[in-house]
PDB file of C-alpha atoms in Angstrom:
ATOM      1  CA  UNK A   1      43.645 -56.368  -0.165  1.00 68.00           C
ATOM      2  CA  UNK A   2      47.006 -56.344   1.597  1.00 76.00           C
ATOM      3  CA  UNK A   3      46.802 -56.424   5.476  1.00 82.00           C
ATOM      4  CA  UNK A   4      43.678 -58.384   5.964  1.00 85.00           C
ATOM      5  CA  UNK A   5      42.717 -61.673   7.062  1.00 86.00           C
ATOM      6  CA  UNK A   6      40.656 -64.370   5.376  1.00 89.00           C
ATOM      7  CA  UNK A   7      37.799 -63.470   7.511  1.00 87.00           C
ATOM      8  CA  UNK A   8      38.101 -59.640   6.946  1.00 85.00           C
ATOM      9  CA  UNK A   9      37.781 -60.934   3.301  1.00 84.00           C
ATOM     10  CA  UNK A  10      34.733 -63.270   3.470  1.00 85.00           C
ATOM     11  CA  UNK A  11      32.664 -60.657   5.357  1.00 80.00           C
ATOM     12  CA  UNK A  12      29.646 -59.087   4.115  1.00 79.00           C
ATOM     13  CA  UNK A  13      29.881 -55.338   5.131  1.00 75.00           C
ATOM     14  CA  UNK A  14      27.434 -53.534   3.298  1.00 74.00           C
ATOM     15  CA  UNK A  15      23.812 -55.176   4.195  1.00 75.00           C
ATOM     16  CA  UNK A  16      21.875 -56.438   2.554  1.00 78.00           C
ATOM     17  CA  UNK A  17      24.276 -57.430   0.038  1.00 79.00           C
ATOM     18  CA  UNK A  18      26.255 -60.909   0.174  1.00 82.00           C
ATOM     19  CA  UNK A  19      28.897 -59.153  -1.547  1.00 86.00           C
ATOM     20  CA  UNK A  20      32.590 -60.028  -0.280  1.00 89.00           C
ATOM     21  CA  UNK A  21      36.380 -58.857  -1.216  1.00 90.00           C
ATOM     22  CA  UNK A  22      36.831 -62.557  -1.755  1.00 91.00           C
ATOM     23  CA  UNK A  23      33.688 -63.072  -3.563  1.00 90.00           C
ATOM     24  CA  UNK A  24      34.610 -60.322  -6.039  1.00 92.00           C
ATOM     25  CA  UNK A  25      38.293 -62.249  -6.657  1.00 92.00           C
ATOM     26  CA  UNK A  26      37.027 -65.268  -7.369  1.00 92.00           C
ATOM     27  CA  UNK A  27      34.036 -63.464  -9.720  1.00 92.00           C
ATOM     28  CA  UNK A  28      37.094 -61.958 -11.498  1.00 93.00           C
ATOM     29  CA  UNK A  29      38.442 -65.697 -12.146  1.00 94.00           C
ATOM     30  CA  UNK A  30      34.914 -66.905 -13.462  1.00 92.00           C
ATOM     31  CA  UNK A  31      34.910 -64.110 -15.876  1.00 93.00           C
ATOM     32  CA  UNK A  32      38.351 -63.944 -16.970  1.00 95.00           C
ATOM     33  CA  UNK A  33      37.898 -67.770 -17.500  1.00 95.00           C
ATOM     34  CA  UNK A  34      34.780 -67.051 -19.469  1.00 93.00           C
ATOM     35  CA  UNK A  35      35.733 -64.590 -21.735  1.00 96.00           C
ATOM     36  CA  UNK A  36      39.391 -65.177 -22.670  1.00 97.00           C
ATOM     37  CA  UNK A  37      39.598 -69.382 -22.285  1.00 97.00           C
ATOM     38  CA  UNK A  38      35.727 -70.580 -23.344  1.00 95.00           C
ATOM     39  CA  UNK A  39      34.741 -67.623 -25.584  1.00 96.00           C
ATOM     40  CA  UNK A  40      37.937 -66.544 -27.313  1.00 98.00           C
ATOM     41  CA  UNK A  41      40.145 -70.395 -27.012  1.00 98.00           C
ATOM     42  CA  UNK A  42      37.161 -72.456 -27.173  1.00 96.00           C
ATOM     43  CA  UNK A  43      38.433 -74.009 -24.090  1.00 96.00           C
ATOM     44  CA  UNK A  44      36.232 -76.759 -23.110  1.00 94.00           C
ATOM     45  CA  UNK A  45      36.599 -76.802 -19.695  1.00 93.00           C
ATOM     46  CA  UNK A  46      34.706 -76.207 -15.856  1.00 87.00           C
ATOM     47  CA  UNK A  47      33.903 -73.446 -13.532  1.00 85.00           C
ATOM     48  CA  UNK A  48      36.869 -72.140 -11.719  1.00 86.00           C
ATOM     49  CA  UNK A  49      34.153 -71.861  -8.826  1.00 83.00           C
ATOM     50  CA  UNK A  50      30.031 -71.502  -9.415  1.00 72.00           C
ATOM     51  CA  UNK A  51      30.335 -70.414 -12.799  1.00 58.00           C
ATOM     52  CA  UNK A  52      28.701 -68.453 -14.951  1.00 56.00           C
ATOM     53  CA  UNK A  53      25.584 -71.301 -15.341  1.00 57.00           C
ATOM     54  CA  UNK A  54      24.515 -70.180 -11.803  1.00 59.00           C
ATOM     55  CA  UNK A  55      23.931 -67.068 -12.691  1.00 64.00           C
ATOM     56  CA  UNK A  56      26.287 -65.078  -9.716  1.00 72.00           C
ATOM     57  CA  UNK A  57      29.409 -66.349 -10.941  1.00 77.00           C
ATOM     58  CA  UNK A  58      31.783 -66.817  -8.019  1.00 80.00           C
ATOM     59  CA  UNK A  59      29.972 -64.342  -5.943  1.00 81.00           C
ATOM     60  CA  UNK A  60      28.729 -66.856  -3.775  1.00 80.00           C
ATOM     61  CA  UNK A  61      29.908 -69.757  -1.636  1.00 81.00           C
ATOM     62  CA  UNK A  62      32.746 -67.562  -0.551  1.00 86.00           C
ATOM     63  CA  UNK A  63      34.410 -69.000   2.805  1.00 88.00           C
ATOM     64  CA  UNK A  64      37.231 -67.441   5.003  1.00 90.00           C
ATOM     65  CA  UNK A  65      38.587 -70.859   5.152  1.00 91.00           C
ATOM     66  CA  UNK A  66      39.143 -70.658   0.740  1.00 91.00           C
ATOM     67  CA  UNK A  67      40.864 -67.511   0.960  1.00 92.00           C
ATOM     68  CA  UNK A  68      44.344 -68.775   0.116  1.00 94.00           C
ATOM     69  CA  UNK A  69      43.052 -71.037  -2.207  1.00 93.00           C
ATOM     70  CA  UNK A  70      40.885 -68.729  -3.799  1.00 93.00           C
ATOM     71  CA  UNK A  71      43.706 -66.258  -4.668  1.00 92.00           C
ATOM     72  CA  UNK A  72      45.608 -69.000  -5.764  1.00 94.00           C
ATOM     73  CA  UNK A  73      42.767 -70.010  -8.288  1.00 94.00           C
ATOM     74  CA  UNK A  74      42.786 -66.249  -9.544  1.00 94.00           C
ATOM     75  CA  UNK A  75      46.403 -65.867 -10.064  1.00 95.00           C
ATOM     76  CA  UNK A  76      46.361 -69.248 -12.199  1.00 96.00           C
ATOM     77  CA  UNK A  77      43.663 -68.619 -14.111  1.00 95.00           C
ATOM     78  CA  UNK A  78      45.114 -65.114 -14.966  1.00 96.00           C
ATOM     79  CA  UNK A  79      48.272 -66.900 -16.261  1.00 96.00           C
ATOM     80  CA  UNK A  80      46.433 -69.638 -17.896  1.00 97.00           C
ATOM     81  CA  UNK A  81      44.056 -66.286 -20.037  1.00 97.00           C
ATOM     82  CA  UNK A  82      47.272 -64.740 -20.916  1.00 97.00           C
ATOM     83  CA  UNK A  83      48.389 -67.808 -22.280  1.00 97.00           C
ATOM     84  CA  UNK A  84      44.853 -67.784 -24.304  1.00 98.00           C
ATOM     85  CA  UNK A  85      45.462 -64.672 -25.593  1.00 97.00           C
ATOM     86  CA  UNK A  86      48.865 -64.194 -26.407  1.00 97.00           C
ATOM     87  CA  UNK A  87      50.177 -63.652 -29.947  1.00 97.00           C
ATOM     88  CA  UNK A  88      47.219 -63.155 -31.472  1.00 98.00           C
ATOM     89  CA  UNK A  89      46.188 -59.632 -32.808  1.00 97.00           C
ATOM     90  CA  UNK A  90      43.446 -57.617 -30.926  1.00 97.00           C
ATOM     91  CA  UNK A  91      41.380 -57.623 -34.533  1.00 98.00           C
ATOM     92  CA  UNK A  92      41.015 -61.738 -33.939  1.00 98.00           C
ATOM     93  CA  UNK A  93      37.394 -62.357 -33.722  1.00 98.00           C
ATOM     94  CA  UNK A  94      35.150 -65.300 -32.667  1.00 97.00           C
ATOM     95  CA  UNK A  95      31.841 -65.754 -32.504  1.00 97.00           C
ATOM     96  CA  UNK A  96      29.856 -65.259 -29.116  1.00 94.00           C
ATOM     97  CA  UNK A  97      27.258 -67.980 -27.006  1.00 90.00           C
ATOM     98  CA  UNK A  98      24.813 -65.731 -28.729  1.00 94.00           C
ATOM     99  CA  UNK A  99      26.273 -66.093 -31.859  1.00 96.00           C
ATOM    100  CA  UNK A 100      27.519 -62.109 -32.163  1.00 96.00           C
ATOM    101  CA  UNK A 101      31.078 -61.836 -33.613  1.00 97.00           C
ATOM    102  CA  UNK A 102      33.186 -60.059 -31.324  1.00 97.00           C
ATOM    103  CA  UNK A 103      37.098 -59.458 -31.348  1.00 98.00           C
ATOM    104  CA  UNK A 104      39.508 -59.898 -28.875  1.00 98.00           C
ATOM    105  CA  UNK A 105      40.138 -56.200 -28.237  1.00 97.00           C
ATOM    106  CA  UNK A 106      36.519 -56.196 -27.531  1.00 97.00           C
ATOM    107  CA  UNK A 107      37.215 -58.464 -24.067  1.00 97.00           C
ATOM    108  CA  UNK A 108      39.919 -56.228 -23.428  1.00 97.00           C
ATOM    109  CA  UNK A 109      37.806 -53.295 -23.420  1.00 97.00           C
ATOM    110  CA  UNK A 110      34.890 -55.177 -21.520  1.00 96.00           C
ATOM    111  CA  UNK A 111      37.350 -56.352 -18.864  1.00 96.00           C
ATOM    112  CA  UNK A 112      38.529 -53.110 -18.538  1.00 95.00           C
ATOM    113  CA  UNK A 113      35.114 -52.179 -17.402  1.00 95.00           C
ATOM    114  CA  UNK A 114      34.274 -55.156 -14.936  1.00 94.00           C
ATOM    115  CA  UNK A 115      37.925 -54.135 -13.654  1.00 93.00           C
ATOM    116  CA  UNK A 116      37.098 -50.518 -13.244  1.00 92.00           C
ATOM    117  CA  UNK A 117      33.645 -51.549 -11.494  1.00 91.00           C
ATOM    118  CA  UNK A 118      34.837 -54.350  -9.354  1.00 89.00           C
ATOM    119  CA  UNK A 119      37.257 -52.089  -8.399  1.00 88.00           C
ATOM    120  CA  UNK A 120      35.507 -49.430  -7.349  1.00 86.00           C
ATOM    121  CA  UNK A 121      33.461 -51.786  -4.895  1.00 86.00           C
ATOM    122  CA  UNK A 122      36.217 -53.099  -3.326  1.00 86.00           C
ATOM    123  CA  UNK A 123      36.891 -49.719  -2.487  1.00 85.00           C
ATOM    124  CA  UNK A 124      33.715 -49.719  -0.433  1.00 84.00           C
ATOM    125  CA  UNK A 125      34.063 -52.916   0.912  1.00 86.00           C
ATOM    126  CA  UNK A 126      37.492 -52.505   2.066  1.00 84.00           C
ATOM    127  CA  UNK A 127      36.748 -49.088   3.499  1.00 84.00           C
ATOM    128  CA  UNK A 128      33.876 -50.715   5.348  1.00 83.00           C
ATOM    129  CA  UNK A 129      36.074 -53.614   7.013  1.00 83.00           C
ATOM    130  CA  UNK A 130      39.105 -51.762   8.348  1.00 81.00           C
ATOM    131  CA  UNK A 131      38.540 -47.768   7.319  1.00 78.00           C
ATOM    132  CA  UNK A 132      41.472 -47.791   4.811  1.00 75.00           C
ATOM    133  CA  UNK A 133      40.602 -46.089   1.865  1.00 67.00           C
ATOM    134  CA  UNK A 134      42.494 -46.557  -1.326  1.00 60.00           C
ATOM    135  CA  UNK A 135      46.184 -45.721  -2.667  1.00 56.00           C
ATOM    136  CA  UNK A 136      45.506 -41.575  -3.060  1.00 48.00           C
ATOM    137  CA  UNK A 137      46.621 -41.453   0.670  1.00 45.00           C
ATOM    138  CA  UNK A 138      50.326 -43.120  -0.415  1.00 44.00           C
ATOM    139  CA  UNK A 139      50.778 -40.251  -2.874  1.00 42.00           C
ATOM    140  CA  UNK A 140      51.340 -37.665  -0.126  1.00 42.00           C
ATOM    141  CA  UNK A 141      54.608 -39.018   1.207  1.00 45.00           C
ATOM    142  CA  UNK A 142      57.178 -36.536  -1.139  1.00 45.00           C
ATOM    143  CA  UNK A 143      54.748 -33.578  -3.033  1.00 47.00           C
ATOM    144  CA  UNK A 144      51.768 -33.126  -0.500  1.00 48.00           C
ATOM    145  CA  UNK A 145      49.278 -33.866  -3.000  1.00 48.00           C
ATOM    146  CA  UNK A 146      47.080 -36.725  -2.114  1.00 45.00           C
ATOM    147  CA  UNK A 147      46.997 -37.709  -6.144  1.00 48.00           C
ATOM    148  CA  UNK A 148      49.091 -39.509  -8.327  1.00 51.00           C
ATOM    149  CA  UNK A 149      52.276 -37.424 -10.036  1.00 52.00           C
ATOM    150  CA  UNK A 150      50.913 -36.537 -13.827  1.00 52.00           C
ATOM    151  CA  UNK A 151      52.265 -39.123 -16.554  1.00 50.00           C
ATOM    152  CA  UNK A 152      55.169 -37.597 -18.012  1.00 47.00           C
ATOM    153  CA  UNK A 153      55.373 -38.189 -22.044  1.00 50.00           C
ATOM    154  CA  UNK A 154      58.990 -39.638 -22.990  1.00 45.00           C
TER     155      UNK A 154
END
């Protein structure tokens, strides 16, 4: 989201939908928090921003104003799930709000997904504010492909 202002981020561009760049950052902090501090740490602690209890979990309430702010939330909360998580072995499992046992690979597969999705909307959204469309353009400066070099196996 390089390159644009807090206003560029707070903007709804694709009606009727109150969805936002910004809003989608700071839903990203509500469910990292969620998953990986409450679930997993059993982290008694508050919203990072609506919350989950609301039901659109820091989707809304999204102001240019916040922006800084609101990436500044993100980044700490991203440090502060790490910090959940670390040394403890993706087979660890605790038991869900609905009482399912789940494992912490299990997040790390389900925030791969929200990633992946989130992601692709921003895509959208970002393309709708300003017209730029994604990395695959940043490819083409050396081999004239517009996609990423293969992954070489070492």
């Amino acid at each position: 989201m390089r390159g644009l202002e807090p206003a560029q981020l707070s903007r709804t561009t694709v009606e009727p939908s109150n969805l936002t760049l910004l809003g989608l950052v700071r839903h990203m902090a509500e469910v990292e928090q969620w998953w990986f501090r409450r679930s997993f740490a059993g982290e008694a602690i508050g919203d990072v921003f609506t919350g989950p209890s609301d039901g659109n979990e820091g989707l809304d309430g999204v102001r240019a104003a916040d922006a800084e702010r609101d990436f500044g939330l993100f980044q700490t909360e991203l440090k502060a799930c790490d910090a959940a998580a670390a040394g403890h072995d993706l087979a660890k499992t605790f038991t869900s709000s609905r009482g399912v046992s789940l494992s912490l690979r299990w997040i790390y597969v389900l925030m791969i997904q929200k990633y992946t999705r989130h992601n692709c909307h921003a895509h959208f959204l970002r393309e709708r504010t300003d017209g730029a469309t994604g990395d695959c353009a940043s490819f083409s400066d050396r081999s004239g492909s517009r996609y990423p070099p293969p992954l070489r196996e070492d």
